[in-house]
Tab-separated table of C-alpha atoms in Angstrom:
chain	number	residue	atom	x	y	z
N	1	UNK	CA	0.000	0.000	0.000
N	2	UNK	CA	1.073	3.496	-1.075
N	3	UNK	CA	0.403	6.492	1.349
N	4	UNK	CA	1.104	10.545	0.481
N	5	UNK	CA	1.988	12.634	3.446
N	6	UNK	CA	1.350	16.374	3.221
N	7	UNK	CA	1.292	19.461	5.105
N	8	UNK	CA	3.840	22.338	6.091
N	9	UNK	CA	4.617	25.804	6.588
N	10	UNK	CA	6.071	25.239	9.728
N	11	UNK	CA	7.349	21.868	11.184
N	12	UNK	CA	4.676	22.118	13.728
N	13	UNK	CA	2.845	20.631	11.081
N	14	UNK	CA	5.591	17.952	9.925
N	15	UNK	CA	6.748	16.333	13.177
N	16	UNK	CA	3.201	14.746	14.034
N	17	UNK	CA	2.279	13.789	10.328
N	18	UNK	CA	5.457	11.736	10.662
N	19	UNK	CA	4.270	10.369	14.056
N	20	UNK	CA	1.287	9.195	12.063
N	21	UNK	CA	3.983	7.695	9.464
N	22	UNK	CA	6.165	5.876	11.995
N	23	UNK	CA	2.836	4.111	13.330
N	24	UNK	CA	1.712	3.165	9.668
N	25	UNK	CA	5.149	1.443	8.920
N	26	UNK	CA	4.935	-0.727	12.614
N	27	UNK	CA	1.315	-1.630	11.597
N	28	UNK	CA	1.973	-2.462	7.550
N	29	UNK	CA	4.458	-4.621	6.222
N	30	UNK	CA	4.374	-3.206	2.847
N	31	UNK	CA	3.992	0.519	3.523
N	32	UNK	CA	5.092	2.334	0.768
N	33	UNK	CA	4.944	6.355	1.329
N	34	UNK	CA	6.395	9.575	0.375
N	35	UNK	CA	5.976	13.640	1.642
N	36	UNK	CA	4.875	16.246	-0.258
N	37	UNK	CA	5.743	19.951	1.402
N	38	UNK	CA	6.876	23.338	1.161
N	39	UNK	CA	10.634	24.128	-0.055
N	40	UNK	CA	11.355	24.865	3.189
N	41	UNK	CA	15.168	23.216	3.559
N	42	UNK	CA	14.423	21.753	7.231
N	43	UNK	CA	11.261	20.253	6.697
N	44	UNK	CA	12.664	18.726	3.488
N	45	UNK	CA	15.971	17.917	5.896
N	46	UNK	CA	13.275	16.272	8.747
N	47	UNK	CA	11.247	14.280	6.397
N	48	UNK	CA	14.210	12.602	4.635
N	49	UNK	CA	15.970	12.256	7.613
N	50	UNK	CA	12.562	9.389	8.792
N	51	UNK	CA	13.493	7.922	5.407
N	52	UNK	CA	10.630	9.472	2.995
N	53	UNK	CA	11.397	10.474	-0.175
N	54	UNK	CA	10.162	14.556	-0.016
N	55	UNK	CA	8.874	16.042	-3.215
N	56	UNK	CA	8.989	20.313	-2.650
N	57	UNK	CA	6.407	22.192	-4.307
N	58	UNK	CA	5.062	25.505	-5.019
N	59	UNK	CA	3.271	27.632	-2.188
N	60	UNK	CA	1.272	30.096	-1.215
N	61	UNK	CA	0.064	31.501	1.969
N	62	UNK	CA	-3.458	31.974	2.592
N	63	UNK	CA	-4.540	35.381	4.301
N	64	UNK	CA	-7.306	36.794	5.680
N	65	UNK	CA	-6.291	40.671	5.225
N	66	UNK	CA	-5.117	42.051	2.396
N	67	UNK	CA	-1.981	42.277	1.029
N	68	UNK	CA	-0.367	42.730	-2.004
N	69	UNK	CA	1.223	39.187	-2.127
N	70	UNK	CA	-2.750	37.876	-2.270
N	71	UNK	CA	-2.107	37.856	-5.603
N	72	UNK	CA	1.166	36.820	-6.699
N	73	UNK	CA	0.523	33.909	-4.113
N	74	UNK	CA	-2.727	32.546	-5.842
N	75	UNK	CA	-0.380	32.142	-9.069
N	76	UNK	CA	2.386	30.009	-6.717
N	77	UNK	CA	-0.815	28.125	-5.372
N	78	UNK	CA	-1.993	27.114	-9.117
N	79	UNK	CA	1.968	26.334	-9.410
N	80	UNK	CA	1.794	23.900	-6.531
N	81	UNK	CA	-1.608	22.285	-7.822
N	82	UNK	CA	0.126	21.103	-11.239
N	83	UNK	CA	3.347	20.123	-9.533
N	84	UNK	CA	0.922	17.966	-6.846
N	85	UNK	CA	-0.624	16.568	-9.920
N	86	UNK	CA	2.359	15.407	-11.560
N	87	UNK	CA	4.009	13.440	-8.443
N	88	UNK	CA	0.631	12.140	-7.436
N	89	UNK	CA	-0.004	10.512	-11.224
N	90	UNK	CA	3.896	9.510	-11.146
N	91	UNK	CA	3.757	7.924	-7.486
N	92	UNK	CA	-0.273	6.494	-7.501
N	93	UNK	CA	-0.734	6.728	-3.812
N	94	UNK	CA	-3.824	4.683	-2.554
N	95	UNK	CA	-4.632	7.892	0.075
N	96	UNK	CA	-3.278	11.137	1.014
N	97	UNK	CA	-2.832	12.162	4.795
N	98	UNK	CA	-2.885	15.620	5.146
N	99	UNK	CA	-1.680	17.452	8.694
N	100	UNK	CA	-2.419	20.827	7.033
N	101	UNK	CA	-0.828	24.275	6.366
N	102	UNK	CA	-0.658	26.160	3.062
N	103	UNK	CA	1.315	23.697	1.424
N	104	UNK	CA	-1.762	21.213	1.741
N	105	UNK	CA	-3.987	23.088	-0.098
N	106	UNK	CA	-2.713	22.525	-3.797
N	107	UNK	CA	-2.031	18.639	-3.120
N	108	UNK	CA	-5.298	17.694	-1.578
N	109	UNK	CA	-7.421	19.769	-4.602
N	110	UNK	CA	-4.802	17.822	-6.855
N	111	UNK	CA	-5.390	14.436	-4.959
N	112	UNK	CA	-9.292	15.165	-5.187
N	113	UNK	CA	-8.952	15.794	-8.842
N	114	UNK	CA	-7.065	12.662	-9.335
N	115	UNK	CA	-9.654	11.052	-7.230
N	116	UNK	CA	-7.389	9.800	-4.125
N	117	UNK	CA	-9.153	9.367	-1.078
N	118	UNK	CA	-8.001	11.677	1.145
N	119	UNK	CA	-7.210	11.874	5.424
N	120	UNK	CA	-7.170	15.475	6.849
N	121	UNK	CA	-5.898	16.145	10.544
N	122	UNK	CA	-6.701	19.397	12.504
N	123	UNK	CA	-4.576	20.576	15.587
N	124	UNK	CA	-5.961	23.154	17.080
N	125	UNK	CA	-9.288	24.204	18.657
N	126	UNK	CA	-10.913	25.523	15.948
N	127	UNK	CA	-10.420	24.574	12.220
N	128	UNK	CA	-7.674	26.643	10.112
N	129	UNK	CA	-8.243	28.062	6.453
N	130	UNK	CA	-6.312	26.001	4.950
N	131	UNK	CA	-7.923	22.743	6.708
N	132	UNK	CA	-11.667	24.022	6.038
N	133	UNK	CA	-10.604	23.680	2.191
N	134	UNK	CA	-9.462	20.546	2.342
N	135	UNK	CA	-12.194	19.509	4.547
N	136	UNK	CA	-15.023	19.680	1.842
N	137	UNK	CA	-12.628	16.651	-0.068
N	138	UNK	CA	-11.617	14.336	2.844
N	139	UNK	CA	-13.804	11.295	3.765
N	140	UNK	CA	-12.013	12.339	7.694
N	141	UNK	CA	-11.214	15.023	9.358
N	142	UNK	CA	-9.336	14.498	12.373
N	143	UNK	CA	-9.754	16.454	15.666
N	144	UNK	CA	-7.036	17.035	17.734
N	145	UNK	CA	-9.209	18.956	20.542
N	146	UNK	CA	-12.947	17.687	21.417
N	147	UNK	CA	-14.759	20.783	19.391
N	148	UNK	CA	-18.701	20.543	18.232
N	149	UNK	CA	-17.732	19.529	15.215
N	150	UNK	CA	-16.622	15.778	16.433
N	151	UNK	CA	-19.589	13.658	14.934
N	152	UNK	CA	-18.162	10.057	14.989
N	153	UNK	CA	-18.428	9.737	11.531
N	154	UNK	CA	-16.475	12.366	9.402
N	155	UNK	CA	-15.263	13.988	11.720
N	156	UNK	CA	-13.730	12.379	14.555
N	157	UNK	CA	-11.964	13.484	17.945
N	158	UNK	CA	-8.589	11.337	17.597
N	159	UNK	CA	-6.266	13.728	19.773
N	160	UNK	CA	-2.960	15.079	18.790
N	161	UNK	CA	0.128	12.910	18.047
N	162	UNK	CA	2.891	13.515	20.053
N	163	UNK	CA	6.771	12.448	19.781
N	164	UNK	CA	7.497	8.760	20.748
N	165	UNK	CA	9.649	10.775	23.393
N	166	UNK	CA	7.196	12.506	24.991
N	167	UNK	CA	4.465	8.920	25.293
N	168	UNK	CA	7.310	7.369	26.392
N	169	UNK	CA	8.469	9.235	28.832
N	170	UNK	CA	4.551	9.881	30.021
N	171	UNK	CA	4.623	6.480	31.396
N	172	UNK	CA	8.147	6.802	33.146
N	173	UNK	CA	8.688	7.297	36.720
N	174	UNK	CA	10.953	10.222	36.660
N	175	UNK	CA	10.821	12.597	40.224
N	176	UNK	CA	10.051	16.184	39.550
N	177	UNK	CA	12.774	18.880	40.241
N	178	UNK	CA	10.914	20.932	42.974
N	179	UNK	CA	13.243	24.294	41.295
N	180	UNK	CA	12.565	23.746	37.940
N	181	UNK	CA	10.923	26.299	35.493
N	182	UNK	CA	11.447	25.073	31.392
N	183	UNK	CA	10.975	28.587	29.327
N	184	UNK	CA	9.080	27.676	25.853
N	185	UNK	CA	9.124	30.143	23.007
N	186	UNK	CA	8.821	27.979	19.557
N	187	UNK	CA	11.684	26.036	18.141
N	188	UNK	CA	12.602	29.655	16.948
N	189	UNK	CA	12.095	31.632	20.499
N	190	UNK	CA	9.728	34.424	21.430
N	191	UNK	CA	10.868	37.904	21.783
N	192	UNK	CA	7.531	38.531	24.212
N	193	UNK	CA	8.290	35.817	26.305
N	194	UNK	CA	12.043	36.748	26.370
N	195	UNK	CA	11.381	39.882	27.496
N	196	UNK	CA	8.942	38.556	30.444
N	197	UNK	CA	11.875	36.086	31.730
N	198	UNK	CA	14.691	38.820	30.976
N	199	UNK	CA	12.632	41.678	33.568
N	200	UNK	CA	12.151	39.370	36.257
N	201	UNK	CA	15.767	37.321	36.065
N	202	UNK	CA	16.464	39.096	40.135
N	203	UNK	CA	13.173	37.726	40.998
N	204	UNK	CA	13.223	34.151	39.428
N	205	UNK	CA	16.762	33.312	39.594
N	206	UNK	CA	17.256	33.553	43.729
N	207	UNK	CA	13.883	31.011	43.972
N	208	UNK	CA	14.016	28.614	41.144
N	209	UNK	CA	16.914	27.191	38.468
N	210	UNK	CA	15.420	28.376	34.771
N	211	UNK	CA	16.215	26.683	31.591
N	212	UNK	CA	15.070	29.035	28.547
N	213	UNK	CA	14.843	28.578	24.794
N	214	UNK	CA	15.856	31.943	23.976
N	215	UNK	CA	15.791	31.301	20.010
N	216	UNK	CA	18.065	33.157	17.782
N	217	UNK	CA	16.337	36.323	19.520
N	218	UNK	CA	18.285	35.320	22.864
N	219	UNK	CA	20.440	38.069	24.929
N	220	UNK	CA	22.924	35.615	25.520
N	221	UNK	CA	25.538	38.524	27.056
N	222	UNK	CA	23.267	37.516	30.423
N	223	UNK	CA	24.771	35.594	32.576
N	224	UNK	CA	22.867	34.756	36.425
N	225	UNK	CA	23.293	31.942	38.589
N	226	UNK	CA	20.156	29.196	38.750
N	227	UNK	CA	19.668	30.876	34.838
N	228	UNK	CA	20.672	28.346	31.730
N	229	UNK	CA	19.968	30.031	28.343
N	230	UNK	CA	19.954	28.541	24.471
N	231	UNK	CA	19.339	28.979	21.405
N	232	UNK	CA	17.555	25.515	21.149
N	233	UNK	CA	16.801	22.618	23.088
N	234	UNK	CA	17.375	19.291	20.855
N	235	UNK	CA	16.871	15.839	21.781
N	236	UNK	CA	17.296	16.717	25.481
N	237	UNK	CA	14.078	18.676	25.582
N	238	UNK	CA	11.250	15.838	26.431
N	239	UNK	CA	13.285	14.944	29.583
N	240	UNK	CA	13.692	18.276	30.949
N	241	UNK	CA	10.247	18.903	30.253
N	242	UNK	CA	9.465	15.774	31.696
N	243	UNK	CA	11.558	16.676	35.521
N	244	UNK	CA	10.078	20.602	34.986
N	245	UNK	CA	7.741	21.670	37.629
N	246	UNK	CA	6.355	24.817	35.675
N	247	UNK	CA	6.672	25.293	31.567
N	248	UNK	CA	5.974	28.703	30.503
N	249	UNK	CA	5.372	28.468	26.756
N	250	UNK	CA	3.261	29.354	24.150
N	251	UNK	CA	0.222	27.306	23.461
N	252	UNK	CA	0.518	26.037	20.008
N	253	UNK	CA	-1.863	22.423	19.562
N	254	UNK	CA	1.745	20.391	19.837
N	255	UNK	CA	3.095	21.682	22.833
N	256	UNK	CA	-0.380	21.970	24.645
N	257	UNK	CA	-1.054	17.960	23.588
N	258	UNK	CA	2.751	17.738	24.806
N	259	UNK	CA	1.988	19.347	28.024
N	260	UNK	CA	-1.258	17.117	29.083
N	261	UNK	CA	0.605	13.750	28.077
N	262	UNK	CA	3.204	15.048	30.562
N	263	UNK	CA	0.573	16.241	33.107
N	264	UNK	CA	2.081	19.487	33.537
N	265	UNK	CA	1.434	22.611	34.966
N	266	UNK	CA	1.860	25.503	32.324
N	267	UNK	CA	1.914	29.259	32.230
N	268	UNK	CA	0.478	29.524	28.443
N	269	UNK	CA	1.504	32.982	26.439
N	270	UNK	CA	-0.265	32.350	23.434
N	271	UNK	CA	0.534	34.334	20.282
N	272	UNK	CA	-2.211	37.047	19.669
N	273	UNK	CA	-3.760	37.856	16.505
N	274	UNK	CA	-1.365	40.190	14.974
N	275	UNK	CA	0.712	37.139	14.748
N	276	UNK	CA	-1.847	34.469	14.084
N	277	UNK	CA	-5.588	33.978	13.301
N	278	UNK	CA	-6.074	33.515	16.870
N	279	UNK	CA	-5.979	29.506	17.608
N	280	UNK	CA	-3.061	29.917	20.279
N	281	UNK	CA	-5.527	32.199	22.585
N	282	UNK	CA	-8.174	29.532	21.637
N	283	UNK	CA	-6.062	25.900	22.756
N	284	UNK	CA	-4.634	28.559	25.886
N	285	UNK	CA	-8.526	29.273	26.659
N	286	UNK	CA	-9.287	25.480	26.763
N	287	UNK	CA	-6.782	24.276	29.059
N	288	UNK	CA	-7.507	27.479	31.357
N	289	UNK	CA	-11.417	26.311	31.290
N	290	UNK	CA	-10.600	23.101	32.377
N	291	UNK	CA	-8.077	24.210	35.209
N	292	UNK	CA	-5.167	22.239	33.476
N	293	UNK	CA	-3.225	25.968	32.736
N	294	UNK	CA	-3.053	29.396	33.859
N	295	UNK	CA	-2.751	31.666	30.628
N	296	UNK	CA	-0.987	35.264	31.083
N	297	UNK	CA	-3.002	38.125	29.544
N	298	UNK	CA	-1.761	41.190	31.303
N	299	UNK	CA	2.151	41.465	32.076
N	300	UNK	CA	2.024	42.709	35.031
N	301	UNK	CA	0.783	39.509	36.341
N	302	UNK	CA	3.930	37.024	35.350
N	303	UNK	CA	5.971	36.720	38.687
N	304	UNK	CA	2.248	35.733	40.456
N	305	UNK	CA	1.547	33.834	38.165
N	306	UNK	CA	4.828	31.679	38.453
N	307	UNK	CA	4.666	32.038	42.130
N	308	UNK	CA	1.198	30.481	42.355
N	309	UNK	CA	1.850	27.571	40.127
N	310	UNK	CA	5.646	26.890	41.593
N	311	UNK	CA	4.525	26.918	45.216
N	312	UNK	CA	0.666	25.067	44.476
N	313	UNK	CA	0.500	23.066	40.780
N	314	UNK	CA	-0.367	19.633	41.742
N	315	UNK	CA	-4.438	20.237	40.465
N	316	UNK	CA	-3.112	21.770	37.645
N	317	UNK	CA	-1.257	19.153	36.725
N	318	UNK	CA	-3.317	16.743	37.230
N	319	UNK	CA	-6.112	18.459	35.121
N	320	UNK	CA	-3.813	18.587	32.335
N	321	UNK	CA	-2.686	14.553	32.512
N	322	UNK	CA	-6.930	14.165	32.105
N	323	UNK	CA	-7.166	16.121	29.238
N	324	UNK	CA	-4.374	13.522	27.725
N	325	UNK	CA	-5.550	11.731	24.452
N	326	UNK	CA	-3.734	8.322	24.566
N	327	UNK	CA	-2.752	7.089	21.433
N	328	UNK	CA	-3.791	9.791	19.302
N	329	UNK	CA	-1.390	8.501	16.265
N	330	UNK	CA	-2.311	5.233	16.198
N	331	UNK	CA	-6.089	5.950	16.225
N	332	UNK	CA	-5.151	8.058	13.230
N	333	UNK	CA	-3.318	5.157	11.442
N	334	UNK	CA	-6.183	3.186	12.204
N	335	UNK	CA	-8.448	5.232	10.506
N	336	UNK	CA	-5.952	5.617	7.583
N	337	UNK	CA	-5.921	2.434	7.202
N	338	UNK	CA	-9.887	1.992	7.494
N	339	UNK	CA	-9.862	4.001	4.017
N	340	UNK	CA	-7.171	1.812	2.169
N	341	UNK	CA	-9.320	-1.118	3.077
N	342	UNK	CA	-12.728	0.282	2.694
């Protein structure tokens, strides 16, 4: 059997498509698959580096405001659409899995065209632009958050897929350092959430030993005791966030689904929407109505905030390991395969 994997922009959108992938290949002996994304050089360098051959193609980005790029973009989506075409015909997949983004757009209106059954997975809260396109030509759509749209039959409340790290480690008896704040801002940092740790270093620091992904926006001329600063976390990452009593971070769908599988207590700074069409203040308000997160809205309130959660976070916690979705990629796979079969 023959599977397409597609979605991109970011690899927020790669790393749990592949999650999907690596459960496919346990479960089928004669898995044959292949990615379709953006040119992007790391998500090309991530999806090779699982072993799938990566075909780039053209991209646009969908906006809601306008701008003149609007319209050079539609001609870079049409690109993308005839490039999809071409692989699709060339590789004859028997369905596409899409995990969304703007590079999904052109291959799952070229898969429908081709008459591919298609797979579509949605992250967040609510369902993105790109996503709602593709949604009119999948027989699924995944949920990664219970939303009114989950009706059992099309669309269906699977969960997020995490890293095999993170499930693994879920299950792990690892003690908690009692000290330990993990600082979150994106693989590629946060200059808000910099700026929050950066003020209130003389308050933290004394209390409680920080770690903090600074991204390449990092100040890394500070130096404080209890304070460890980088550019990037790599493979270490899951384990500290795994002994961390608090995780400041922003509340993208990964790193919340991250979070509950963990069961930990989180100060959420979600992107607003001058950076985004809003879903990181909508996953933040989920966890906060379920009393598995405290999300800061006003600045003035970080160092209570922290201090609350540091000295009291067991409830939180524990809300947040509830709200875990076991097995989200492998209830994905199984409905993957549910189409090949069908």
């Amino acid at each position: 059997m023959k599977i397409a994997f597609t979605g991109g922009g970011t690899l927020g959108h790669v790393i749990p498509a592949l999650s999907v992938y690596q459960e496919l290949k346990e479960q089928m002996n004669d898995l044959d698959a292949f990615y379709i994304g953006s040119r992007k050089e790391n998500e090309a360098e991530y999806v090779r580096a699982h072993g799938l051959r990566f075909y780039p193609v053209s991209t646009g980005k969908l906006r809601r405001y306008f701008s003149s790029e609007n319209f050079t973009d539609v001609f870079r989506i049409a690109a993308g659409f005839f490039q999809s075409l071409s692989i699709l015909r060339k590789e004859e997949p028997d369905v596409l899995f899409s995990k969304g983004g703007y590079v999904s757009v052109p291959v799952c209106l070229a898969a429908a065209a081709l008459k591919i059954r298609i797979v579509i997975h949605e992250s967040d809260c609510s369902m993105g632009l790109a996503n709602r396109i593709c949604s009119h030509f999948a027989g699924i759509v995944c949920l990664g958050f219970d939303s009114p749209l989950a009706d059992g039959k099309k669309y269906i409340y699977t969960g997020n897929p995490v890293r095999r790290e993170i499930a693994f480690l879920s299950h792990q008896d690892i003690p908690q350092s009692p000290d330990l704040i993990l600082v979150l801002g994106g693989s590629t940092g946060a200059g808000e959430i910099n700026s929050l740790v950066y003020e209130h270093l003389d308050e933290l620091c004394p209390r409680w030993h920080v770690v903090h992904q600074a991204g390449k926006q990092g100040d890394f001329s500070i130096r404080r005791e209890n304070y460890e600063q980088r550019e990037f976390i790599g493979e270490d990452l899951p384990l500290i966030m795994k002994k961390a009593r608090l995780v400041i971070s922003r509340s993208g769908a990964n790193t919340v689904s991250e979070l509950c599988t963990l069961g930990k207590a989180s100060l959420l700074v979600p992107l607003g929407r001058e950076g985004s069409r809003g879903d990181q203040i909508e996953n933040a308000s989920w966890l906060e109505e379920r009393g598995a997160a405290l999300v800061l809205r006003d600045k003035a309130g970080f160092l209570e905030k922290v201090s609350h959660l540091m000295d009291d976070n067991t409830v939180t916690g524990q809300n947040a390991y509830k709200l875990k979705k076991e097995d989200a990629a492998a209830s994905i796979a199984s409905l993957v395969k549910g189409v090949l079969y069908d």
